[in-house]
Amino acid sequence: MQTPYLYSLRFILAVRDLLLVNTAFFVACYLTSNLYPGIAVQAYFPYQVAASLLWLFSANWSGVYGQGRTQHYKQVHRSTWRCTVLHFTLAAVYVAFSKDEILSRSFIVTFYASLLSFFLLIRLAGTHIEQLLSRRFRIYKSVAVLGRNRTGARLASYFMEHHKQYKFEGFLDDNYSKLIERDGAIMVSNGDQIRKVAEGGHTDVYVSLAPERMAQAQILMEEAERQCVRLKFVLDLEEKLGEPFEINYMGDFPVISLRREPLEDMQNRFKKRVVDVLLSFAVLVCIMSWLYPLLAVLIKLQSRGPVLFRQQRTGRNNRPFYCYKFRSMRLNKDSDTLQASKDDNRITPIGRFMRKYSLDEFPQFLNVLIGNMSITGPRPHMLKHTEQYSTIINRFMVRHYLKPGITGWAQVNGLRGETRDPRLMERRVEHDLWYMENWSLWLDLKIICKTVINLFRGEENAH
């Protein structure tokens, strides 16, 4: 729920940022005009429009003006920095591949230096202005909670944490076990406290009720409406469900999910897919174009057989797919059932080198481009191992809600290689589920960066 202040803040921030982008553009034009005296100022106009549209695209992608972001000023600034980085990346890619003489490198550097300076000044000024507004105007809602249970306590904590949006007046009832008298009337104590709320000018009361007590809601609502107090009901499901949960709506139907899955949102899935396609295409063109023939020769020289090894692995929604790797072993009959181990005599010398630096995984960028893998996600297992571990490890199959990845949160935390001990696999599953429930685009980029660092260091557990 947003106050009018927070609702208008979304539009104010968007207009402010567009003004800053255009101001930085004019500053860059002015400061670099002496370097290119033959270019008229009017020639920059199409690029100014493009910079503004690109900012709106980057802001929407980064969720700068989303409802959850604008509820906290610091979150707005964090997402603004991310948006600026994305805006710069897209502009840098354009400049790198185009021969446009108007948008020079000096212009780009000046533009983003000006933009970052403006954002820094605005951040300092904005924080000060927000404090003045908070003291001068009533930009918060006064709220109280009726219901001393776990959900009521969480509500109180939420209001106190978001003290800039809400003024928490406290709990209304002293005895949550009884809100309604036997004759159906509201308890005198609760009725008196609702009246005190109205007399104090506080108009919003949140009532935490267990599902079996929702029959009392109408009686409470009638008393509150007589006092011109808004009553909002929050179902206390924690004691019933015992786990974190989410409630979403499918049409008019409330749907409870006991597991948070950000990648069930189509917008998040689209963002992840765009990054997958762009990065995998870049790797295939820029790296695999020369790495493939080089490794192909070495693989062929050391053992007979194909260059690529193709094996069925378990994919998203438990569907098998063919996973590609550079062949690192001699041809053998156990490749579909037996994990590679340390000092495994099936591994060739070049195979050992490839496994240490994860070079054998590079053909999986083709899997990513096809769409049956992602760059980041739970590592895919052989079908036999999926069947084996699904019977002995709780929630093992949950990791298959996602597309498998070339690298993952478990792998960058050292959980890779042979897993003879089921406890090691349990730890992998825990990391995979944490990734699934806490996914963000920035977490993916963090995993990719850590993977690149590990790539140059070499992995001790990779064998």
mmCIF file of C-alpha atoms in Angstrom, residues 53-298:
data_model
loop_
_atom_site.group_PDB
_atom_site.id
_atom_site.type_symbol
_atom_site.label_atom_id
_atom_site.label_comp_id
_atom_site.label_asym_id
_atom_site.label_seq_id
_atom_site.Cartn_x
_atom_site.Cartn_y
_atom_site.Cartn_z
ATOM 1 C CA LEU A 53 14.476 6.541 -24.385
ATOM 2 C CA LEU A 54 17.408 4.309 -23.453
ATOM 3 C CA TRP A 55 17.208 5.627 -19.897
ATOM 4 C CA LEU A 56 13.504 4.814 -19.665
ATOM 5 C CA PHE A 57 14.233 1.300 -20.981
ATOM 6 C CA SER A 58 17.101 0.804 -18.514
ATOM 7 C CA ALA A 59 15.021 2.182 -15.634
ATOM 8 C CA ASN A 60 12.134 -0.142 -16.432
ATOM 9 C CA TRP A 61 14.544 -3.080 -16.735
ATOM 10 C CA SER A 62 16.164 -2.233 -13.386
ATOM 11 C CA GLY A 63 12.831 -1.538 -11.681
ATOM 12 C CA VAL A 64 13.907 1.939 -10.563
ATOM 13 C CA TYR A 65 10.382 3.303 -10.297
ATOM 14 C CA GLY A 66 8.634 0.122 -9.174
ATOM 15 C CA GLN A 67 6.329 0.249 -6.183
ATOM 16 C CA GLY A 68 8.692 -1.734 -3.986
ATOM 17 C CA ARG A 69 11.643 0.516 -4.823
ATOM 18 C CA THR A 70 10.069 3.902 -4.132
ATOM 19 C CA GLN A 71 8.993 2.901 -0.634
ATOM 20 C CA HIS A 72 12.570 3.464 0.478
ATOM 21 C CA TYR A 73 14.696 6.317 -0.820
ATOM 22 C CA LYS A 74 17.961 4.353 -0.495
ATOM 23 C CA GLN A 75 16.559 1.569 -2.679
ATOM 24 C CA VAL A 76 15.790 4.153 -5.362
ATOM 25 C CA HIS A 77 19.420 5.229 -5.390
ATOM 26 C CA ARG A 78 20.780 1.684 -5.455
ATOM 27 C CA SER A 79 18.618 0.780 -8.430
ATOM 28 C CA THR A 80 19.543 4.107 -10.086
ATOM 29 C CA TRP A 81 23.232 3.185 -9.981
ATOM 30 C CA ARG A 82 22.422 -0.181 -11.545
ATOM 31 C CA CYS A 83 20.350 1.557 -14.200
ATOM 32 C CA THR A 84 23.262 3.911 -14.978
ATOM 33 C CA VAL A 85 25.622 0.955 -15.388
ATOM 34 C CA LEU A 86 23.169 -0.735 -17.787
ATOM 35 C CA HIS A 87 22.689 2.540 -19.720
ATOM 36 C CA PHE A 88 26.478 2.943 -20.014
ATOM 37 C CA THR A 89 26.941 -0.679 -21.103
ATOM 38 C CA LEU A 90 24.384 -0.373 -23.899
ATOM 39 C CA ALA A 91 25.850 2.945 -25.056
ATOM 40 C CA ALA A 92 29.411 1.564 -24.926
ATOM 41 C CA VAL A 93 28.404 -1.449 -27.036
ATOM 42 C CA TYR A 94 26.889 0.891 -29.637
ATOM 43 C CA VAL A 95 29.989 3.106 -29.751
ATOM 44 C CA ALA A 96 32.333 0.103 -29.898
ATOM 45 C CA PHE A 97 30.621 -1.432 -32.925
ATOM 46 C CA SER A 98 29.629 1.723 -34.793
ATOM 47 C CA LYS A 99 31.772 4.203 -36.719
ATOM 48 C CA ASP A 100 29.747 7.180 -35.554
ATOM 49 C CA GLU A 101 32.021 10.231 -35.322
ATOM 50 C CA ILE A 102 29.512 12.348 -33.392
ATOM 51 C CA LEU A 103 29.349 10.078 -30.342
ATOM 52 C CA SER A 104 33.040 9.991 -29.605
ATOM 53 C CA ARG A 105 34.611 8.267 -26.634
ATOM 54 C CA SER A 106 35.391 11.654 -25.077
ATOM 55 C CA PHE A 107 31.715 12.617 -25.386
ATOM 56 C CA ILE A 108 30.614 9.353 -23.718
ATOM 57 C CA VAL A 109 33.088 9.792 -20.850
ATOM 58 C CA THR A 110 32.040 13.423 -20.323
ATOM 59 C CA PHE A 111 28.342 12.554 -20.463
ATOM 60 C CA TYR A 112 28.532 9.787 -17.849
ATOM 61 C CA ALA A 113 30.929 11.734 -15.619
ATOM 62 C CA SER A 114 28.405 14.594 -15.607
ATOM 63 C CA LEU A 115 25.484 12.222 -15.023
ATOM 64 C CA LEU A 116 27.184 10.503 -12.084
ATOM 65 C CA SER A 117 28.109 13.877 -10.576
ATOM 66 C CA PHE A 118 24.506 15.041 -10.847
ATOM 67 C CA PHE A 119 23.217 11.844 -9.235
ATOM 68 C CA LEU A 120 25.687 12.210 -6.365
ATOM 69 C CA LEU A 121 24.578 15.795 -5.709
ATOM 70 C CA ILE A 122 20.904 14.860 -6.017
ATOM 71 C CA ARG A 123 21.365 11.979 -3.595
ATOM 72 C CA LEU A 124 22.790 14.288 -0.941
ATOM 73 C CA ALA A 125 20.181 16.969 -1.584
ATOM 74 C CA GLY A 126 17.337 14.439 -1.852
ATOM 75 C CA THR A 127 18.113 12.900 1.532
ATOM 76 C CA HIS A 128 18.110 16.353 3.136
ATOM 77 C CA ILE A 129 14.856 17.367 1.399
ATOM 78 C CA GLU A 130 13.185 14.102 2.426
ATOM 79 C CA GLN A 131 14.046 14.781 6.058
ATOM 80 C CA LEU A 132 12.610 18.307 5.800
ATOM 81 C CA LEU A 133 9.399 17.016 4.202
ATOM 82 C CA SER A 134 9.035 14.346 6.872
ATOM 83 C CA ARG A 135 9.233 16.982 9.595
ATOM 84 C CA ARG A 136 7.133 19.614 7.815
ATOM 85 C CA PHE A 137 4.364 17.506 6.295
ATOM 86 C CA ARG A 138 2.548 14.383 7.380
ATOM 87 C CA ILE A 139 3.716 12.017 4.643
ATOM 88 C CA TYR A 140 3.113 8.910 6.700
ATOM 89 C CA LYS A 141 0.034 6.911 7.695
ATOM 90 C CA SER A 142 -0.861 6.367 11.320
ATOM 91 C CA VAL A 143 -1.577 2.668 11.818
ATOM 92 C CA ALA A 144 -2.388 0.315 14.668
ATOM 93 C CA VAL A 145 -2.570 -3.470 14.911
ATOM 94 C CA LEU A 146 -5.394 -5.544 16.399
ATOM 95 C CA GLY A 147 -4.232 -9.102 17.082
ATOM 96 C CA ARG A 148 -1.321 -10.168 19.288
ATOM 97 C CA ASN A 149 -0.041 -13.174 17.345
ATOM 98 C CA ARG A 150 3.011 -13.950 15.212
ATOM 99 C CA THR A 151 1.612 -12.217 12.140
ATOM 100 C CA GLY A 152 0.601 -9.208 14.246
ATOM 101 C CA ALA A 153 4.137 -9.012 15.649
ATOM 102 C CA ARG A 154 5.571 -9.145 12.112
ATOM 103 C CA LEU A 155 3.184 -6.392 11.038
ATOM 104 C CA ALA A 156 4.357 -4.228 13.929
ATOM 105 C CA SER A 157 8.004 -4.851 13.001
ATOM 106 C CA TYR A 158 7.270 -3.963 9.371
ATOM 107 C CA PHE A 159 5.619 -0.650 10.326
ATOM 108 C CA MET A 160 8.486 0.269 12.640
ATOM 109 C CA GLU A 161 11.103 -0.576 10.005
ATOM 110 C CA HIS A 162 9.240 1.611 7.473
ATOM 111 C CA HIS A 163 8.792 4.479 9.895
ATOM 112 C CA LYS A 164 9.060 7.031 7.087
ATOM 113 C CA GLN A 165 5.833 5.721 5.558
ATOM 114 C CA TYR A 166 3.987 4.581 8.692
ATOM 115 C CA LYS A 167 3.605 5.805 12.263
ATOM 116 C CA PHE A 168 2.913 2.731 14.370
ATOM 117 C CA GLU A 169 0.548 3.585 17.244
ATOM 118 C CA GLY A 170 0.786 0.157 18.896
ATOM 119 C CA PHE A 171 -1.471 -2.848 19.545
ATOM 120 C CA LEU A 172 -5.128 -2.233 20.355
ATOM 121 C CA ASP A 173 -6.126 -5.405 22.172
ATOM 122 C CA ASP A 174 -4.747 -6.790 25.423
ATOM 123 C CA ASN A 175 -6.395 -10.181 25.044
ATOM 124 C CA TYR A 176 -6.255 -11.607 21.517
ATOM 125 C CA SER A 177 -7.900 -14.857 22.563
ATOM 126 C CA LYS A 178 -11.291 -13.150 22.656
ATOM 127 C CA LEU A 179 -12.346 -10.344 20.335
ATOM 128 C CA ILE A 180 -16.111 -11.029 20.316
ATOM 129 C CA GLU A 181 -18.493 -11.587 23.235
ATOM 130 C CA ARG A 182 -20.691 -14.715 23.382
ATOM 131 C CA ASP A 183 -23.734 -12.766 22.200
ATOM 132 C CA GLY A 184 -21.854 -11.738 19.048
ATOM 133 C CA ALA A 185 -21.092 -8.176 20.139
ATOM 134 C CA ILE A 186 -17.589 -6.756 19.931
ATOM 135 C CA MET A 187 -15.733 -6.768 23.264
ATOM 136 C CA VAL A 188 -16.074 -3.512 25.145
ATOM 137 C CA SER A 189 -12.292 -3.124 25.444
ATOM 138 C CA ASN A 190 -11.769 -3.500 21.691
ATOM 139 C CA GLY A 191 -14.661 -1.167 20.910
ATOM 140 C CA ASP A 192 -13.238 1.465 23.263
ATOM 141 C CA GLN A 193 -9.804 1.222 21.701
ATOM 142 C CA ILE A 194 -11.173 1.565 18.158
ATOM 143 C CA ARG A 195 -12.996 4.709 19.344
ATOM 144 C CA LYS A 196 -9.745 6.037 20.825
ATOM 145 C CA VAL A 197 -8.055 5.432 17.480
ATOM 146 C CA ALA A 198 -10.749 7.491 15.744
ATOM 147 C CA GLU A 199 -10.517 10.280 18.325
ATOM 148 C CA GLY A 200 -6.762 10.462 17.833
ATOM 149 C CA GLY A 201 -7.171 10.945 14.086
ATOM 150 C CA HIS A 202 -5.704 7.542 13.211
ATOM 151 C CA THR A 203 -7.724 5.973 10.425
ATOM 152 C CA ASP A 204 -6.061 2.625 9.585
ATOM 153 C CA VAL A 205 -6.192 -0.475 11.773
ATOM 154 C CA TYR A 206 -4.721 -3.812 10.637
ATOM 155 C CA VAL A 207 -6.377 -6.883 12.129
ATOM 156 C CA SER A 208 -4.420 -10.136 12.204
ATOM 157 C CA LEU A 209 -6.920 -13.002 12.239
ATOM 158 C CA ALA A 210 -6.579 -16.750 11.851
ATOM 159 C CA PRO A 211 -8.730 -18.176 9.013
ATOM 160 C CA GLU A 212 -11.208 -19.831 11.417
ATOM 161 C CA ARG A 213 -11.891 -16.452 13.040
ATOM 162 C CA MET A 214 -12.766 -14.578 9.864
ATOM 163 C CA ALA A 215 -16.459 -14.864 10.819
ATOM 164 C CA GLN A 216 -15.707 -12.124 13.360
ATOM 165 C CA ALA A 217 -14.514 -9.760 10.629
ATOM 166 C CA GLN A 218 -17.943 -8.369 9.761
ATOM 167 C CA ILE A 219 -18.746 -7.447 13.381
ATOM 168 C CA LEU A 220 -15.383 -5.701 13.766
ATOM 169 C CA MET A 221 -15.868 -3.948 10.435
ATOM 170 C CA GLU A 222 -19.274 -2.563 11.454
ATOM 171 C CA GLU A 223 -17.857 -1.107 14.674
ATOM 172 C CA ALA A 224 -14.892 0.423 12.867
ATOM 173 C CA GLU A 225 -17.050 1.981 10.148
ATOM 174 C CA ARG A 226 -19.229 3.612 12.815
ATOM 175 C CA GLN A 227 -16.053 5.319 14.025
ATOM 176 C CA CYS A 228 -14.804 6.195 10.493
ATOM 177 C CA VAL A 229 -11.837 3.852 10.903
ATOM 178 C CA ARG A 230 -10.581 1.706 8.045
ATOM 179 C CA LEU A 231 -10.120 -1.917 9.029
ATOM 180 C CA LYS A 232 -7.776 -4.085 6.948
ATOM 181 C CA PHE A 233 -7.554 -7.808 7.611
ATOM 182 C CA VAL A 234 -4.357 -9.847 7.412
ATOM 183 C CA LEU A 235 -4.739 -13.622 7.562
ATOM 184 C CA ASP A 236 -2.556 -15.228 10.208
ATOM 185 C CA LEU A 237 -1.433 -18.315 8.300
ATOM 186 C CA GLU A 238 2.022 -18.763 9.850
ATOM 187 C CA GLU A 239 0.873 -21.082 12.632
ATOM 188 C CA LYS A 240 -1.049 -23.193 10.119
ATOM 189 C CA LEU A 241 1.542 -23.381 7.367
ATOM 190 C CA GLY A 242 4.736 -23.107 9.411
ATOM 191 C CA GLU A 243 6.826 -21.913 6.433
ATOM 192 C CA PRO A 244 7.352 -18.663 4.538
ATOM 193 C CA PHE A 245 4.720 -18.287 1.838
ATOM 194 C CA GLU A 246 3.490 -15.943 -0.868
ATOM 195 C CA ILE A 247 -0.069 -15.037 -1.817
ATOM 196 C CA ASN A 248 -0.802 -14.110 -5.431
ATOM 197 C CA TYR A 249 -4.027 -13.693 -7.322
ATOM 198 C CA MET A 250 -5.145 -15.718 -10.321
ATOM 199 C CA GLY A 251 -8.131 -13.719 -11.456
ATOM 200 C CA ASP A 252 -10.294 -13.496 -8.329
ATOM 201 C CA PHE A 253 -8.672 -16.518 -6.662
ATOM 202 C CA PRO A 254 -6.007 -16.036 -3.958
ATOM 203 C CA VAL A 255 -3.261 -18.606 -4.506
ATOM 204 C CA ILE A 256 -0.848 -19.513 -1.697
ATOM 205 C CA SER A 257 2.684 -20.558 -2.699
ATOM 206 C CA LEU A 258 4.889 -22.080 -0.013
ATOM 207 C CA ARG A 259 8.019 -21.329 -1.983
ATOM 208 C CA ARG A 260 9.211 -18.035 -3.428
ATOM 209 C CA GLU A 261 10.081 -18.323 -7.135
ATOM 210 C CA PRO A 262 11.067 -15.021 -8.771
ATOM 211 C CA LEU A 263 11.633 -16.784 -12.108
ATOM 212 C CA GLU A 264 7.951 -17.720 -12.307
ATOM 213 C CA ASP A 265 7.436 -14.061 -13.186
ATOM 214 C CA MET A 266 7.555 -13.765 -16.978
ATOM 215 C CA GLN A 267 9.355 -10.418 -16.879
ATOM 216 C CA ASN A 268 12.176 -11.899 -14.777
ATOM 217 C CA ARG A 269 12.341 -14.937 -17.029
ATOM 218 C CA PHE A 270 12.538 -12.689 -20.097
ATOM 219 C CA LYS A 271 15.403 -10.666 -18.568
ATOM 220 C CA LYS A 272 17.328 -13.835 -17.764
ATOM 221 C CA ARG A 273 16.761 -15.203 -21.264
ATOM 222 C CA VAL A 274 17.982 -11.993 -22.927
ATOM 223 C CA VAL A 275 21.197 -12.087 -20.883
ATOM 224 C CA ASP A 276 21.628 -15.802 -21.683
ATOM 225 C CA VAL A 277 21.244 -15.275 -25.429
ATOM 226 C CA LEU A 278 23.523 -12.213 -25.614
ATOM 227 C CA LEU A 279 26.338 -13.700 -23.503
ATOM 228 C CA SER A 280 26.205 -17.177 -25.035
ATOM 229 C CA PHE A 281 26.223 -15.729 -28.556
ATOM 230 C CA ALA A 282 29.220 -13.546 -27.631
ATOM 231 C CA VAL A 283 31.094 -16.547 -26.168
ATOM 232 C CA LEU A 284 30.372 -18.750 -29.192
ATOM 233 C CA VAL A 285 31.539 -16.060 -31.633
ATOM 234 C CA CYS A 286 34.471 -14.568 -29.723
ATOM 235 C CA ILE A 287 35.868 -17.600 -27.838
ATOM 236 C CA MET A 288 34.553 -20.855 -29.258
ATOM 237 C CA SER A 289 35.495 -19.787 -32.802
ATOM 238 C CA TRP A 290 39.189 -20.300 -31.989
ATOM 239 C CA LEU A 291 38.989 -22.523 -28.876
ATOM 240 C CA TYR A 292 37.038 -25.292 -30.609
ATOM 241 C CA PRO A 293 39.585 -26.063 -33.392
ATOM 242 C CA LEU A 294 42.497 -25.785 -30.948
ATOM 243 C CA LEU A 295 41.023 -28.225 -28.423
ATOM 244 C CA ALA A 296 39.651 -30.460 -31.175
ATOM 245 C CA VAL A 297 43.171 -31.111 -32.471
ATOM 246 C CA LEU A 298 44.529 -31.870 -28.981
#
